XYZ file of C-alpha atoms in Angstrom:
274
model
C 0.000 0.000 0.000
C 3.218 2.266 1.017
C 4.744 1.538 -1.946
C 1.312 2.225 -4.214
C 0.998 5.474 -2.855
C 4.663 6.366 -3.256
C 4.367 5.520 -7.071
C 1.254 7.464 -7.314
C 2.796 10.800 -5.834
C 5.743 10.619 -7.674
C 3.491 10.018 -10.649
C 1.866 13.330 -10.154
C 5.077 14.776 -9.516
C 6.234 14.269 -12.952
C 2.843 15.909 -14.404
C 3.240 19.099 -12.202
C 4.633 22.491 -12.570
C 8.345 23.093 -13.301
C 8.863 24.611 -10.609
C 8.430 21.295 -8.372
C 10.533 19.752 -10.545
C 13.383 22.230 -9.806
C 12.607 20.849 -6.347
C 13.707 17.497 -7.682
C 16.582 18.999 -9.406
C 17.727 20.837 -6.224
C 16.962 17.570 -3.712
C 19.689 15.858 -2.121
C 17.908 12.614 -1.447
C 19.280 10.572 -4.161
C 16.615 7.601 -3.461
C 14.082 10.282 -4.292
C 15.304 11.472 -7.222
C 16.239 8.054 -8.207
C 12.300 7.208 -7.965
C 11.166 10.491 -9.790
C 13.682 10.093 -12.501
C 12.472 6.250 -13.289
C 8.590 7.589 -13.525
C 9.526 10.408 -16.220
C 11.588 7.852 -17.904
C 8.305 5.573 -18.199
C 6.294 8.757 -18.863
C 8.643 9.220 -21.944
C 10.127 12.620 -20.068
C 13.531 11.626 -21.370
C 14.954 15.276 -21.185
C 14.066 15.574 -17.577
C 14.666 12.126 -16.652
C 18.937 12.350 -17.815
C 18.708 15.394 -16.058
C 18.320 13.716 -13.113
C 20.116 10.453 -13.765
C 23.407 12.451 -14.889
C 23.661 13.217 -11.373
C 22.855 9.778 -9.978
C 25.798 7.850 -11.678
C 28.787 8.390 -9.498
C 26.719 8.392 -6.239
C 24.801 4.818 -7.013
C 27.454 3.429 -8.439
C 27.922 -0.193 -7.757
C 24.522 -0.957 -6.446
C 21.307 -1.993 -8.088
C 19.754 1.292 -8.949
C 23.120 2.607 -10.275
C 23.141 -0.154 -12.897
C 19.627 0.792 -13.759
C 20.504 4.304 -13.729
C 23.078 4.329 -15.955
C 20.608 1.616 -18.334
C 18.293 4.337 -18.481
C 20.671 7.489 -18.807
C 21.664 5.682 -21.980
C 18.449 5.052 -23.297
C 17.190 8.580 -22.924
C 19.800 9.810 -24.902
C 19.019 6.945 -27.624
C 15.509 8.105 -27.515
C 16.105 11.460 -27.900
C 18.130 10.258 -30.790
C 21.293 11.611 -29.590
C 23.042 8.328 -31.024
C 26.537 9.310 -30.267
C 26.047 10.149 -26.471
C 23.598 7.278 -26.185
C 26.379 4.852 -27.387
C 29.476 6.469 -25.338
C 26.984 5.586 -21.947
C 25.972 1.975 -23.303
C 29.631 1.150 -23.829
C 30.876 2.827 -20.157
C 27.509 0.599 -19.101
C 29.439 -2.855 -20.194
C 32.006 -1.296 -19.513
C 31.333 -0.770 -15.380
C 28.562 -3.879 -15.274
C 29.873 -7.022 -17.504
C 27.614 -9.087 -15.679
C 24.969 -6.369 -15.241
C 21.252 -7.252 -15.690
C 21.110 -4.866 -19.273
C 24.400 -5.968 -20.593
C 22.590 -7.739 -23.624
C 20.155 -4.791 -24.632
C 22.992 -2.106 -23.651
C 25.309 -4.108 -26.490
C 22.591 -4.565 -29.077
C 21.624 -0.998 -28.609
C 25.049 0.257 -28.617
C 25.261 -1.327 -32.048
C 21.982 0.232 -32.920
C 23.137 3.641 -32.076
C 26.233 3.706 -34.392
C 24.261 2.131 -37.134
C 21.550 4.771 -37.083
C 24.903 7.011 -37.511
C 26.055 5.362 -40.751
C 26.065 7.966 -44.029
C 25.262 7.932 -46.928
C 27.452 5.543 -48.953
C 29.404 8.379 -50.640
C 30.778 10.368 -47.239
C 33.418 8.538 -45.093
C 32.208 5.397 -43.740
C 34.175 4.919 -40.417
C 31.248 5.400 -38.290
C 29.566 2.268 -40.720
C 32.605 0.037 -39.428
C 32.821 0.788 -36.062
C 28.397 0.087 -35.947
C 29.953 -3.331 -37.540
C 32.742 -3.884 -34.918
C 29.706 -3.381 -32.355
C 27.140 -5.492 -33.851
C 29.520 -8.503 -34.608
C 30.478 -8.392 -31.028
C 26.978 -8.246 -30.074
C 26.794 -11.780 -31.756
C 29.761 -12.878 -30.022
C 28.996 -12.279 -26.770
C 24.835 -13.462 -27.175
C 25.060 -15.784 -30.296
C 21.348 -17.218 -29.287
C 19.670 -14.031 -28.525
C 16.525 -13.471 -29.942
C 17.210 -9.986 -31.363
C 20.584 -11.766 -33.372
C 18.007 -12.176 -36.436
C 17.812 -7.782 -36.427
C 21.425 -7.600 -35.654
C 22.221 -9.590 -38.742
C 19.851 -7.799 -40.670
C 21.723 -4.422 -39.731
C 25.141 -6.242 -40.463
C 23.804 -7.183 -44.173
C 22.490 -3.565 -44.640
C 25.868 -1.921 -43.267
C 27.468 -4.141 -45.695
C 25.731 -3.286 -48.400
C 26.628 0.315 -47.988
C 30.472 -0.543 -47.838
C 29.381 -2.423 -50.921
C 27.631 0.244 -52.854
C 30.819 2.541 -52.215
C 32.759 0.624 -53.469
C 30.125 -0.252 -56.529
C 29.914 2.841 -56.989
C 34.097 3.658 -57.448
C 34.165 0.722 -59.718
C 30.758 2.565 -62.148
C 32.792 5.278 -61.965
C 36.345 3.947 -63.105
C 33.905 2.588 -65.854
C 32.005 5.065 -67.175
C 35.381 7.080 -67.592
C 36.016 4.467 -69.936
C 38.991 4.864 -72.503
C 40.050 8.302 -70.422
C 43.644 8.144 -69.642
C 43.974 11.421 -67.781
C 43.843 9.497 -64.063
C 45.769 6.345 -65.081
C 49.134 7.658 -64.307
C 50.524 3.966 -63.309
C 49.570 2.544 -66.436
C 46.710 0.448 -67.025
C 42.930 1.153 -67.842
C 39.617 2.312 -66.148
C 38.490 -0.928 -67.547
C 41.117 -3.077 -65.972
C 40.818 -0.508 -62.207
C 36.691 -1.467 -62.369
C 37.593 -5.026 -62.324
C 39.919 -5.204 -59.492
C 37.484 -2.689 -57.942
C 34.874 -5.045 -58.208
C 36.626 -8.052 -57.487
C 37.736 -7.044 -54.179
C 34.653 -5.985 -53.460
C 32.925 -9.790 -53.914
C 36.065 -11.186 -52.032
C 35.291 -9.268 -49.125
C 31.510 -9.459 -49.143
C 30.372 -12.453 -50.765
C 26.792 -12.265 -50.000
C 26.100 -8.530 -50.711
C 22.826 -7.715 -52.627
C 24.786 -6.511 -54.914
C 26.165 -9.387 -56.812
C 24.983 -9.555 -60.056
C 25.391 -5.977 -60.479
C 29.225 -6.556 -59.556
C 29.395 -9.305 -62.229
C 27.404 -7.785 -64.627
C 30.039 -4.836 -64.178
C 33.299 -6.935 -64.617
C 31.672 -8.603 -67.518
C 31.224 -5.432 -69.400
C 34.572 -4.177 -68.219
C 36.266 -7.492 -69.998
C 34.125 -7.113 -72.923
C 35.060 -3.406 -73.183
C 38.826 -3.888 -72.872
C 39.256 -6.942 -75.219
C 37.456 -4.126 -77.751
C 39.865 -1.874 -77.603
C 43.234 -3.897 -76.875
C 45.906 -4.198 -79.101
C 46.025 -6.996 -82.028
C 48.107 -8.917 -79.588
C 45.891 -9.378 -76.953
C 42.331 -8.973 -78.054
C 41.529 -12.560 -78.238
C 42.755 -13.685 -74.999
C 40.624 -10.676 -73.856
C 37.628 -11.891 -75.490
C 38.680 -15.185 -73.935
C 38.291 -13.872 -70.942
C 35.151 -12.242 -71.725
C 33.447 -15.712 -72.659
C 34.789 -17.344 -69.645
C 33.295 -14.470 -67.348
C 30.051 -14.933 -69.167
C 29.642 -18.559 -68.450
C 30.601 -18.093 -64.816
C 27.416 -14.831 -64.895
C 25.082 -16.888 -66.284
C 25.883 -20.145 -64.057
C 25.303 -18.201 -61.074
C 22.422 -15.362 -62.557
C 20.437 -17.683 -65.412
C 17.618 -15.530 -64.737
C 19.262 -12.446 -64.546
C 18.047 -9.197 -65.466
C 21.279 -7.957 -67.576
C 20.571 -11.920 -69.285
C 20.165 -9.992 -72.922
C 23.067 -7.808 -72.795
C 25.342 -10.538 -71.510
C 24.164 -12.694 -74.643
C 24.869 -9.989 -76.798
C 28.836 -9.693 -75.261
C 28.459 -13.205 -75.222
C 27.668 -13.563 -79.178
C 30.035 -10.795 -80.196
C 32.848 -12.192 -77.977
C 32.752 -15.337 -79.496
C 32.859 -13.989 -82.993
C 36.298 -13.126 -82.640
C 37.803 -16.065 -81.256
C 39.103 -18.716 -82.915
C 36.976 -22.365 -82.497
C 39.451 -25.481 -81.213
């Protein structure tokens, strides 16, 4: 009954003026505050429930509510969508309480904040790998958690950005095409949006992007065998063929299907038959 009755004034506490909230702010009973801060954090008062918790941290620490204190600091900050403070507090959370009661939510959320941080594929993509770093070792720590399905949904789409950055600088190396202006090592566009591409499968074999990769390379081959020199145009187109084959082993329904016939038809017209 005690306790009913406390919940129900600090309940109306949270709804009232500001100025008996500056009471709260100015109170040295930490218990209290402790209380009022964990109803506006269930009200969705997130602003005035850090307020309170910022100054619960040091002098709860190591107890029960100062675990759940510095829980909740974190998550007011991630649902204020301040990702960046939100994830420096989940991390000092696992950080202070290993073993702690929120240690599986403060990881996965901690991974959620710096993904919610990753840009757009064509600005710097640090933050992108360090929401990775977090999320993989989300998985390592709780490989059986039931939120490991979302996690490795979040990997594939983090991924996929890395991937489309790097599709993207591979397009570009070929739509510049016979230019020569940027090769200053030698080489081709052609030959710099295979390699491009290539590494790009190698390091994420299961990206989305796939067949757009391969399509890519297979244009890039068919492309430079077109404009090598006498000497080298029909292992080019050699390698053209060869590239087709492996496209339409692994895409037979594919969407580019007609254009890779068509490099496939024109390759093979000059090459000599064994």
């Amino acid at each position: 009954m005690r306790k009913l009755l406390s919940i129900t004034l600090i309940s109306a506490l949270v709804l009232s003026s500001c100025n008996s909230y500056n009471k709260v702010l100015k109170s040295t009973d930490f218990d209290y505050k402790y209380e009022v801060a964990k109803e506006c954090y269930m009200a969705g008062q997130y602003t005035r429930s850090y307020q309170l918790l910022e100054e619960l941290i040091l002098p709860l620490k190591g107890s029960d509510r100062g675990e759940e204190s510095m829980f909740m600091l974190s998550m007011c900050y991630y649902n204020l969508r301040d990702y960046e403070t939100a994830s420096m507090y989940l991390d000092r959370y696992v950080k202070s309480y290993p073993k702690g009661k929120y240690v599986e939510l403060a990881r996965y959320y901690s991974g959620k904040a710096s993904y919610m941080q990753s840009p757009d594929p064509r600005l710097d993509q640090s933050p992108t790998y360090t929401a990775l770093n977090q999320l993989q070792d989300f998985l390592d720590h709780h490989p059986y958690s039931d939120l490991r399905e979302e996690v490795n949904d979040m990997i594939y789409e983090l991924q996929d950005r890395l991937v489309k950055k790097e599709f993207d600088s591979a397009k570009l190396y070929y739509n510049l095409g016979s230019y020569v202006g940027n090769c200053f090592y030698g080489g081709s566009n052609y030959e710099a949006c295979i390699i491009t591409a290539e590494n790009a499968l190698k390091a994420y074999p299961y990206t989305r992007l796939r067949e757009d990769l391969y399509m890519l390379i297979l244009r890039s081959r068919y492309q430079l065998a077109q404009r090598s020199v006498e000497s080298k145009m029909e292992d080019r187109y050699r390698q053209t063929i060869d590239e087709y084959y492996g496209f339409r082993n692994e895409f037979p329904e594919s969407k580019y299907m007609k254009e890779a016939n068509q490099i496939f038809r024109h390759a093979t017209s000059k090459v000599k038959l064994d």
